[in-house]
Structure formats: structure tokens, C-alpha cells
């Protein structure tokens, strides 16, 4: 698979968003583990998780524990796999999400995540979302403390503005390696954050990168060339899935981009991984650069 960098670490250009393996509607563990193994077989070496990726109350860290089991049971070499986890959000079990960005909480959360993942130091730890009740500098300062303590090897921030990126970069320096914001065919408002990340040498990890492109096309043949969005039309012309086209388009946006599409089936992650080798023509990119249709 084509490679990209996050800080000093080289990863496959397409990652795996592991959230669907643990939230509402999650697959059974056998299929979840098979999905992770299929990702590794396809050359995926970045797996994105969070301590809040769970379904029911009282199962915090479900996704981290699942990934640890999947990696242990994989028959191949996993030494080059980067598991990126996040802290600062919670799920009380009623479908809602909470935000807690106090330094004490983030430090305890990171230590607990390291324990569930079975690692001495977390390869990449990202602050999941700014807490409006806590000064941003204090939350980011907790990441600095975690870096200094060796609990994490690199830090990232998620769901942030350009001002928050600049402030975090000033506090963390080379310790800050990634920004994880929403960016997709349907949501392109993150362009300023993408360009700032690129200029600062930070990886940009789009979450929900397939927004606006239906997953249903993975389960059947491409539709007629005139159907759906321009992503669907180009996919039909090429005889591939629109998801693959969407991810290839994201990779073409910037060398800083490493998409982390979610998956809950081996076939889904295998298709996503093929986007790393899908080269779009200048004419196709020009069509895709237009506003979503």
C-alpha cells in the first residue's frame, strides 16, 4: 500500500476507523476481529479508536480491548501497526456523548487506555474534542505532561479550529503530529484546518470520510453512469465502488491526508484499502473538486 507519515511514523495511506466494531449495531466479535485482520492483510497500519467507542454503559474501552485481542490473534507481524486512541469524550449509555477535558481526566484516561491496549506507551493519543468548560491550553497541557511522562509517544487533536491548532502547536511543538477533523465529499468546511495542518507538517486524518457516499454500493455492482453524485458516476465509469473514488479523492487533496474510513465487514475494509492504489486523472479530479452534486 502507498505510504504516508504521521510525525516520524510511516503508515499505510488508508487507515481503519474501528468505531463501528463497538457502537450500536456492532457485529459479533468473530466478524469484528476478521475485519481487523482483513485490514492488516490489505496493508492498513493505522487503526483509529477511542476509549468512548462502546455501546452500553459500563463498557468504556470496549473498542480498545477488542483491538488488543485482534492484534494478539493476528498471525502476521504487527510491530508496524500504529493504534491511535482518543480521550476526552464519554458515553453514558443513552446514546448521548459527553465532553471532559480537564487535565486530571485526560491523564487518567490515557493511562487506562494504555492498559487496555496492553502497551507501555500509546503510539498516538488524541484529545477527542475541546471542552468548552476548560481552557484549551489546560487540556493541551495535559498532552504535554503525558508526552513528558512517556505515557504517550505522540499527540493529536480532534474537532478543532485553526486557532486551536495554532495554540496546540505552540504548546506541544514537535509532539503534536496530527489533526483529526470531519472532512468528506459532503462536508468540505474543514479546508482551512487541512491547509494549516499541511503547512505545519501535521497529518490530517479525516473522520467520517465517506460522508455523502452511500455504503450500499459495496454490496452490488456499480449503478448506471448517470445515477447518484459525481462520485457515483465516476465509480460507475471505472467499475469500482464510489467509496474507493471518495477515498482516492481525499488522498489527492493533500499529502498530509490519511483517511480513516470505518468498517464492520472484511469486504468493506478491503475495498477501502484499494483506494490507496487508485489514481484519479486530472479530468476526474476537476469534476470532483466541484461542489457536491
mmCIF file of C-alpha atoms in Angstrom:
data_model
loop_
_atom_site.group_PDB
_atom_site.id
_atom_site.type_symbol
_atom_site.label_atom_id
_atom_site.label_comp_id
_atom_site.label_asym_id
_atom_site.label_seq_id
_atom_site.Cartn_x
_atom_site.Cartn_y
_atom_site.Cartn_z
ATOM 1 C CA UNK A 1 0.000 0.000 0.000
ATOM 2 C CA UNK A 2 1.084 3.578 -0.666
ATOM 3 C CA UNK A 3 2.582 5.168 2.467
ATOM 4 C CA UNK A 4 2.084 8.409 4.360
ATOM 5 C CA UNK A 5 3.681 9.809 7.514
ATOM 6 C CA UNK A 6 2.328 10.806 10.912
ATOM 7 C CA UNK A 7 5.130 12.553 12.735
ATOM 8 C CA UNK A 8 8.095 10.191 12.397
ATOM 9 C CA UNK A 9 5.906 7.141 11.780
ATOM 10 C CA UNK A 10 5.162 5.715 8.344
ATOM 11 C CA UNK A 11 1.683 4.236 7.888
ATOM 12 C CA UNK A 12 -0.447 2.942 5.063
ATOM 13 C CA UNK A 13 -2.235 5.760 3.245
ATOM 14 C CA UNK A 14 -5.646 4.357 4.239
ATOM 15 C CA UNK A 15 -6.397 3.642 7.892
ATOM 16 C CA UNK A 16 -9.202 1.795 9.642
ATOM 17 C CA UNK A 17 -11.789 3.597 11.749
ATOM 18 C CA UNK A 18 -12.665 0.938 14.315
ATOM 19 C CA UNK A 19 -15.670 2.675 15.909
ATOM 20 C CA UNK A 20 -18.336 0.633 14.007
ATOM 21 C CA UNK A 21 -16.947 -2.529 15.619
ATOM 22 C CA UNK A 22 -18.102 -1.417 19.085
ATOM 23 C CA UNK A 23 -21.019 1.020 18.896
ATOM 24 C CA UNK A 24 -24.719 0.468 18.249
ATOM 25 C CA UNK A 25 -25.349 -2.233 15.661
ATOM 26 C CA UNK A 26 -21.856 -3.649 16.072
ATOM 27 C CA UNK A 27 -21.001 -7.043 14.588
ATOM 28 C CA UNK A 28 -20.262 -10.074 16.697
ATOM 29 C CA UNK A 29 -16.674 -10.369 17.854
ATOM 30 C CA UNK A 30 -15.760 -13.005 15.305
ATOM 31 C CA UNK A 31 -16.655 -10.704 12.403
ATOM 32 C CA UNK A 32 -15.104 -7.691 14.142
ATOM 33 C CA UNK A 33 -11.778 -9.491 14.542
ATOM 34 C CA UNK A 34 -11.967 -10.742 10.951
ATOM 35 C CA UNK A 35 -12.432 -7.112 9.836
ATOM 36 C CA UNK A 36 -9.285 -6.011 11.685
ATOM 37 C CA UNK A 37 -7.321 -8.943 10.287
ATOM 38 C CA UNK A 38 -8.547 -8.146 6.755
ATOM 39 C CA UNK A 39 -7.336 -4.577 7.208
ATOM 40 C CA UNK A 40 -3.893 -5.753 8.248
ATOM 41 C CA UNK A 41 -3.760 -8.193 5.336
ATOM 42 C CA UNK A 42 -4.568 -5.287 2.991
ATOM 43 C CA UNK A 43 -1.646 -3.198 4.256
ATOM 44 C CA UNK A 44 -3.512 -0.978 6.740
ATOM 45 C CA UNK A 45 -1.161 0.018 9.551
ATOM 46 C CA UNK A 46 -3.136 2.872 11.188
ATOM 47 C CA UNK A 47 -6.123 1.895 13.334
ATOM 48 C CA UNK A 48 -8.200 4.657 14.912
ATOM 49 C CA UNK A 49 -10.057 4.080 18.179
ATOM 50 C CA UNK A 50 -11.135 5.879 21.364
ATOM 51 C CA UNK A 51 -11.993 4.974 24.932
ATOM 52 C CA UNK A 52 -15.562 6.171 24.256
ATOM 53 C CA UNK A 53 -16.184 3.783 21.368
ATOM 54 C CA UNK A 54 -18.686 1.497 23.050
ATOM 55 C CA UNK A 55 -22.411 0.915 23.145
ATOM 56 C CA UNK A 56 -23.695 0.176 26.633
ATOM 57 C CA UNK A 57 -22.982 1.962 29.889
ATOM 58 C CA UNK A 58 -20.142 0.434 31.851
ATOM 59 C CA UNK A 59 -18.141 -0.872 28.903
ATOM 60 C CA UNK A 60 -15.749 2.049 28.400
ATOM 61 C CA UNK A 61 -12.785 0.943 26.322
ATOM 62 C CA UNK A 62 -14.689 -1.833 24.533
ATOM 63 C CA UNK A 63 -13.083 -0.940 21.197
ATOM 64 C CA UNK A 64 -9.572 -0.700 22.636
ATOM 65 C CA UNK A 65 -9.897 -4.118 24.274
ATOM 66 C CA UNK A 66 -11.287 -5.588 21.053
ATOM 67 C CA UNK A 67 -8.372 -4.239 19.031
ATOM 68 C CA UNK A 68 -5.854 -5.564 21.533
ATOM 69 C CA UNK A 69 -7.368 -9.047 21.202
ATOM 70 C CA UNK A 70 -7.486 -8.800 17.405
ATOM 71 C CA UNK A 71 -3.838 -7.773 17.188
ATOM 72 C CA UNK A 72 -2.740 -10.544 19.537
ATOM 73 C CA UNK A 73 -4.569 -13.178 17.487
ATOM 74 C CA UNK A 74 -3.251 -11.987 14.122
ATOM 75 C CA UNK A 75 -0.847 -14.441 12.564
ATOM 76 C CA UNK A 76 1.444 -11.850 10.982
ATOM 77 C CA UNK A 77 3.788 -9.097 12.133
ATOM 78 C CA UNK A 78 2.019 -6.214 13.909
ATOM 79 C CA UNK A 79 5.110 -4.311 15.014
ATOM 80 C CA UNK A 80 4.482 -1.619 12.395
ATOM 81 C CA UNK A 81 0.838 -1.029 13.360
ATOM 82 C CA UNK A 82 0.007 2.347 14.893
ATOM 83 C CA UNK A 83 -3.054 2.260 17.126
ATOM 84 C CA UNK A 84 -4.254 5.825 17.649
ATOM 85 C CA UNK A 85 -6.680 6.271 20.500
ATOM 86 C CA UNK A 86 -8.508 9.283 21.873
ATOM 87 C CA UNK A 87 -9.692 10.565 25.234
ATOM 88 C CA UNK A 88 -11.937 13.341 26.470
ATOM 89 C CA UNK A 89 -15.381 12.071 25.488
ATOM 90 C CA UNK A 90 -17.808 9.750 27.232
ATOM 91 C CA UNK A 91 -20.977 7.786 26.521
ATOM 92 C CA UNK A 92 -23.356 7.325 29.452
ATOM 93 C CA UNK A 93 -25.246 4.626 27.564
ATOM 94 C CA UNK A 94 -28.323 6.573 26.457
ATOM 95 C CA UNK A 95 -26.932 7.396 23.018
ATOM 96 C CA UNK A 96 -25.522 10.777 24.057
ATOM 97 C CA UNK A 97 -21.907 11.937 24.092
ATOM 98 C CA UNK A 98 -20.227 13.965 26.828
ATOM 99 C CA UNK A 99 -17.024 16.032 26.827
ATOM 100 C CA UNK A 100 -14.491 16.190 29.668
ATOM 101 C CA UNK A 101 -11.219 17.972 29.000
ATOM 102 C CA UNK A 102 -9.812 18.501 32.469
ATOM 103 C CA UNK A 103 -6.120 17.619 32.768
ATOM 104 C CA UNK A 104 -6.761 15.100 35.517
ATOM 105 C CA UNK A 105 -9.353 13.252 33.482
ATOM 106 C CA UNK A 106 -7.194 13.159 30.345
ATOM 107 C CA UNK A 107 -4.182 11.826 32.228
ATOM 108 C CA UNK A 108 -6.227 9.088 33.906
ATOM 109 C CA UNK A 109 -7.923 8.251 30.607
ATOM 110 C CA UNK A 110 -4.599 7.897 28.778
ATOM 111 C CA UNK A 111 -3.185 5.616 31.451
ATOM 112 C CA UNK A 112 -6.324 3.458 31.336
ATOM 113 C CA UNK A 113 -6.194 3.301 27.522
ATOM 114 C CA UNK A 114 -2.577 2.164 27.611
ATOM 115 C CA UNK A 115 -3.553 -0.610 29.983
ATOM 116 C CA UNK A 116 -6.426 -1.800 27.796
ATOM 117 C CA UNK A 117 -4.259 -1.720 24.679
ATOM 118 C CA UNK A 118 -1.528 -3.605 26.507
ATOM 119 C CA UNK A 119 1.234 -1.105 25.687
ATOM 120 C CA UNK A 120 3.795 0.722 27.772
ATOM 121 C CA UNK A 121 3.256 3.904 25.764
ATOM 122 C CA UNK A 122 0.438 4.850 23.385
ATOM 123 C CA UNK A 123 1.763 5.471 19.874
ATOM 124 C CA UNK A 124 -0.638 8.350 19.155
ATOM 125 C CA UNK A 125 -3.035 9.857 21.698
ATOM 126 C CA UNK A 126 -5.538 12.433 20.516
ATOM 127 C CA UNK A 127 -7.690 14.834 22.504
ATOM 128 C CA UNK A 128 -11.138 13.897 21.224
ATOM 129 C CA UNK A 129 -12.858 17.291 21.412
ATOM 130 C CA UNK A 130 -12.288 20.670 23.080
ATOM 131 C CA UNK A 131 -14.210 21.061 26.329
ATOM 132 C CA UNK A 132 -15.878 24.497 26.407
ATOM 133 C CA UNK A 133 -15.743 24.416 30.211
ATOM 134 C CA UNK A 134 -11.945 24.009 30.303
ATOM 135 C CA UNK A 135 -9.366 26.450 28.901
ATOM 136 C CA UNK A 136 -7.887 24.905 25.764
ATOM 137 C CA UNK A 137 -4.337 25.486 26.976
ATOM 138 C CA UNK A 138 -5.034 23.410 30.096
ATOM 139 C CA UNK A 139 -6.350 20.437 28.106
ATOM 140 C CA UNK A 140 -3.434 20.601 25.680
ATOM 141 C CA UNK A 141 -1.089 20.983 28.633
ATOM 142 C CA UNK A 142 -2.209 17.554 29.797
ATOM 143 C CA UNK A 143 -0.980 16.136 26.491
ATOM 144 C CA UNK A 144 2.348 17.855 27.106
ATOM 145 C CA UNK A 145 2.551 16.221 30.536
ATOM 146 C CA UNK A 146 1.685 12.815 29.062
ATOM 147 C CA UNK A 147 4.443 13.220 26.478
ATOM 148 C CA UNK A 148 6.944 14.221 29.133
ATOM 149 C CA UNK A 149 5.941 11.273 31.317
ATOM 150 C CA UNK A 150 6.347 8.819 28.431
ATOM 151 C CA UNK A 151 2.718 7.687 28.660
ATOM 152 C CA UNK A 152 2.237 8.643 25.010
ATOM 153 C CA UNK A 153 4.744 8.910 22.187
ATOM 154 C CA UNK A 154 2.904 11.484 20.072
ATOM 155 C CA UNK A 155 -0.132 13.730 20.461
ATOM 156 C CA UNK A 156 -3.009 14.760 18.259
ATOM 157 C CA UNK A 157 -6.117 16.910 18.491
ATOM 158 C CA UNK A 158 -9.573 16.398 17.046
ATOM 159 C CA UNK A 159 -12.612 18.515 16.144
ATOM 160 C CA UNK A 160 -10.596 21.717 16.310
ATOM 161 C CA UNK A 161 -10.428 25.160 14.709
ATOM 162 C CA UNK A 162 -7.406 26.784 13.118
ATOM 163 C CA UNK A 163 -6.900 28.907 16.240
ATOM 164 C CA UNK A 164 -6.899 25.797 18.422
ATOM 165 C CA UNK A 165 -4.431 24.073 16.097
ATOM 166 C CA UNK A 166 -2.057 27.035 16.313
ATOM 167 C CA UNK A 167 -2.289 27.197 20.101
ATOM 168 C CA UNK A 168 -1.755 23.452 20.491
ATOM 169 C CA UNK A 169 1.234 23.576 18.149
ATOM 170 C CA UNK A 170 2.760 26.389 20.207
ATOM 171 C CA UNK A 171 2.385 24.297 23.382
ATOM 172 C CA UNK A 172 3.354 20.875 22.056
ATOM 173 C CA UNK A 173 5.847 21.688 19.305
ATOM 174 C CA UNK A 174 7.096 18.530 17.602
ATOM 175 C CA UNK A 175 4.992 16.451 19.997
ATOM 176 C CA UNK A 176 1.882 17.398 18.036
ATOM 177 C CA UNK A 177 1.670 15.228 14.913
ATOM 178 C CA UNK A 178 -1.985 15.038 13.840
ATOM 179 C CA UNK A 179 -5.333 16.760 13.455
ATOM 180 C CA UNK A 180 -8.474 14.650 13.150
ATOM 181 C CA UNK A 181 -11.438 16.646 11.839
ATOM 182 C CA UNK A 182 -14.504 15.835 9.810
ATOM 183 C CA UNK A 183 -13.890 16.066 6.068
ATOM 184 C CA UNK A 184 -15.669 14.239 3.264
ATOM 185 C CA UNK A 185 -17.392 14.686 -0.093
ATOM 186 C CA UNK A 186 -20.402 16.027 1.816
ATOM 187 C CA UNK A 187 -18.509 18.134 4.393
ATOM 188 C CA UNK A 188 -15.723 20.267 2.943
ATOM 189 C CA UNK A 189 -15.753 23.072 5.513
ATOM 190 C CA UNK A 190 -12.520 21.741 7.022
ATOM 191 C CA UNK A 191 -10.342 23.084 4.207
ATOM 192 C CA UNK A 192 -8.664 25.817 6.357
ATOM 193 C CA UNK A 193 -7.755 23.255 9.025
ATOM 194 C CA UNK A 194 -6.425 20.872 6.387
ATOM 195 C CA UNK A 195 -4.223 23.521 4.803
ATOM 196 C CA UNK A 196 -2.916 24.734 8.175
ATOM 197 C CA UNK A 197 -2.111 21.162 9.201
ATOM 198 C CA UNK A 198 -0.252 20.653 5.948
ATOM 199 C CA UNK A 199 1.773 23.836 6.444
ATOM 200 C CA UNK A 200 2.724 22.833 9.997
ATOM 201 C CA UNK A 201 3.774 19.332 8.958
ATOM 202 C CA UNK A 202 0.848 17.664 10.715
ATOM 203 C CA UNK A 203 -1.040 14.660 9.399
ATOM 204 C CA UNK A 204 -4.720 15.334 8.713
ATOM 205 C CA UNK A 205 -6.965 12.362 9.496
ATOM 206 C CA UNK A 206 -10.480 12.906 8.107
ATOM 207 C CA UNK A 207 -13.134 11.226 10.203
ATOM 208 C CA UNK A 208 -16.352 10.085 8.537
ATOM 209 C CA UNK A 209 -14.501 10.415 5.207
ATOM 210 C CA UNK A 210 -17.259 8.650 3.269
ATOM 211 C CA UNK A 211 -19.977 11.114 4.242
ATOM 212 C CA UNK A 212 -22.228 11.740 1.266
ATOM 213 C CA UNK A 213 -21.309 8.466 -0.430
ATOM 214 C CA UNK A 214 -23.650 5.563 0.283
ATOM 215 C CA UNK A 215 -22.095 2.338 1.582
ATOM 216 C CA UNK A 216 -24.800 0.309 -0.170
ATOM 217 C CA UNK A 217 -22.865 0.291 -3.452
ATOM 218 C CA UNK A 218 -20.328 -2.073 -1.863
ATOM 219 C CA UNK A 219 -22.920 -4.852 -1.831
ATOM 220 C CA UNK A 220 -23.758 -4.807 -5.520
ATOM 221 C CA UNK A 221 -22.500 -3.852 -8.965
ATOM 222 C CA UNK A 222 -21.951 -0.198 -9.867
ATOM 223 C CA UNK A 223 -25.127 1.583 -10.882
ATOM 224 C CA UNK A 224 -25.772 3.371 -14.158
ATOM 225 C CA UNK A 225 -23.341 6.114 -15.088
ATOM 226 C CA UNK A 226 -25.996 8.799 -14.663
ATOM 227 C CA UNK A 227 -27.003 7.819 -11.116
ATOM 228 C CA UNK A 228 -26.099 9.472 -7.817
ATOM 229 C CA UNK A 229 -23.356 12.018 -7.223
ATOM 230 C CA UNK A 230 -20.321 12.679 -9.374
ATOM 231 C CA UNK A 231 -18.505 10.183 -7.141
ATOM 232 C CA UNK A 232 -21.038 7.538 -8.121
ATOM 233 C CA UNK A 233 -20.800 8.435 -11.785
ATOM 234 C CA UNK A 234 -17.004 8.224 -11.919
ATOM 235 C CA UNK A 235 -17.173 4.975 -9.971
ATOM 236 C CA UNK A 236 -19.625 3.535 -12.494
ATOM 237 C CA UNK A 237 -17.369 4.610 -15.361
ATOM 238 C CA UNK A 238 -14.417 2.836 -13.739
ATOM 239 C CA UNK A 239 -16.376 -0.174 -12.498
ATOM 240 C CA UNK A 240 -15.400 0.362 -8.846
ATOM 241 C CA UNK A 241 -17.212 1.495 -5.709
ATOM 242 C CA UNK A 242 -17.942 5.191 -5.049
ATOM 243 C CA UNK A 243 -16.252 4.724 -1.660
ATOM 244 C CA UNK A 244 -12.982 3.940 -3.393
ATOM 245 C CA UNK A 245 -13.323 7.068 -5.513
ATOM 246 C CA UNK A 246 -14.119 9.208 -2.452
ATOM 247 C CA UNK A 247 -11.039 7.980 -0.589
ATOM 248 C CA UNK A 248 -8.800 8.396 -3.638
ATOM 249 C CA UNK A 249 -10.098 11.964 -3.945
ATOM 250 C CA UNK A 250 -9.244 12.646 -0.306
ATOM 251 C CA UNK A 251 -5.714 11.302 -0.791
ATOM 252 C CA UNK A 252 -5.318 13.617 -3.777
ATOM 253 C CA UNK A 253 -6.341 16.632 -1.673
ATOM 254 C CA UNK A 254 -3.010 16.718 0.178
ATOM 255 C CA UNK A 255 -0.023 14.511 1.061
ATOM 256 C CA UNK A 256 -0.943 15.208 4.694
ATOM 257 C CA UNK A 257 -4.252 13.326 4.421
ATOM 258 C CA UNK A 258 -4.648 9.834 5.885
ATOM 259 C CA UNK A 259 -8.355 8.890 5.790
ATOM 260 C CA UNK A 260 -9.708 6.522 8.455
ATOM 261 C CA UNK A 261 -12.923 5.076 6.990
ATOM 262 C CA UNK A 262 -14.988 2.962 9.325
ATOM 263 C CA UNK A 263 -15.762 -0.656 8.530
ATOM 264 C CA UNK A 264 -17.563 -3.558 10.135
ATOM 265 C CA UNK A 265 -17.006 -6.164 7.401
ATOM 266 C CA UNK A 266 -13.818 -7.532 5.848
ATOM 267 C CA UNK A 267 -15.108 -6.731 2.338
ATOM 268 C CA UNK A 268 -15.613 -3.075 3.281
ATOM 269 C CA UNK A 269 -12.115 -2.538 4.614
ATOM 270 C CA UNK A 270 -10.580 -4.414 1.681
ATOM 271 C CA UNK A 271 -12.377 -2.130 -0.761
ATOM 272 C CA UNK A 272 -11.309 0.974 1.143
ATOM 273 C CA UNK A 273 -7.679 -0.157 1.152
ATOM 274 C CA UNK A 274 -7.684 -0.387 -2.648
ATOM 275 C CA UNK A 275 -8.212 3.370 -2.790
ATOM 276 C CA UNK A 276 -4.538 3.821 -1.910
ATOM 277 C CA UNK A 277 -3.631 2.492 -5.344
ATOM 278 C CA UNK A 278 -6.409 4.300 -7.232
ATOM 279 C CA UNK A 279 -5.017 7.206 -9.227
ATOM 280 C CA UNK A 280 -7.564 9.747 -10.431
ATOM 281 C CA UNK A 281 -6.973 11.674 -13.651
ATOM 282 C CA UNK A 282 -6.784 15.453 -13.758
ATOM 283 C CA UNK A 283 -10.135 15.498 -15.526
ATOM 284 C CA UNK A 284 -11.726 13.314 -12.850
ATOM 285 C CA UNK A 285 -10.281 15.443 -10.066
ATOM 286 C CA UNK A 286 -11.626 18.580 -11.715
ATOM 287 C CA UNK A 287 -15.105 17.060 -11.735
ATOM 288 C CA UNK A 288 -14.798 16.023 -8.086
ATOM 289 C CA UNK A 289 -13.478 19.425 -6.976
ATOM 290 C CA UNK A 290 -16.821 20.978 -7.882
ATOM 291 C CA UNK A 291 -19.404 21.357 -5.141
ATOM 292 C CA UNK A 292 -21.116 18.091 -4.169
ATOM 293 C CA UNK A 293 -23.981 17.291 -6.540
#
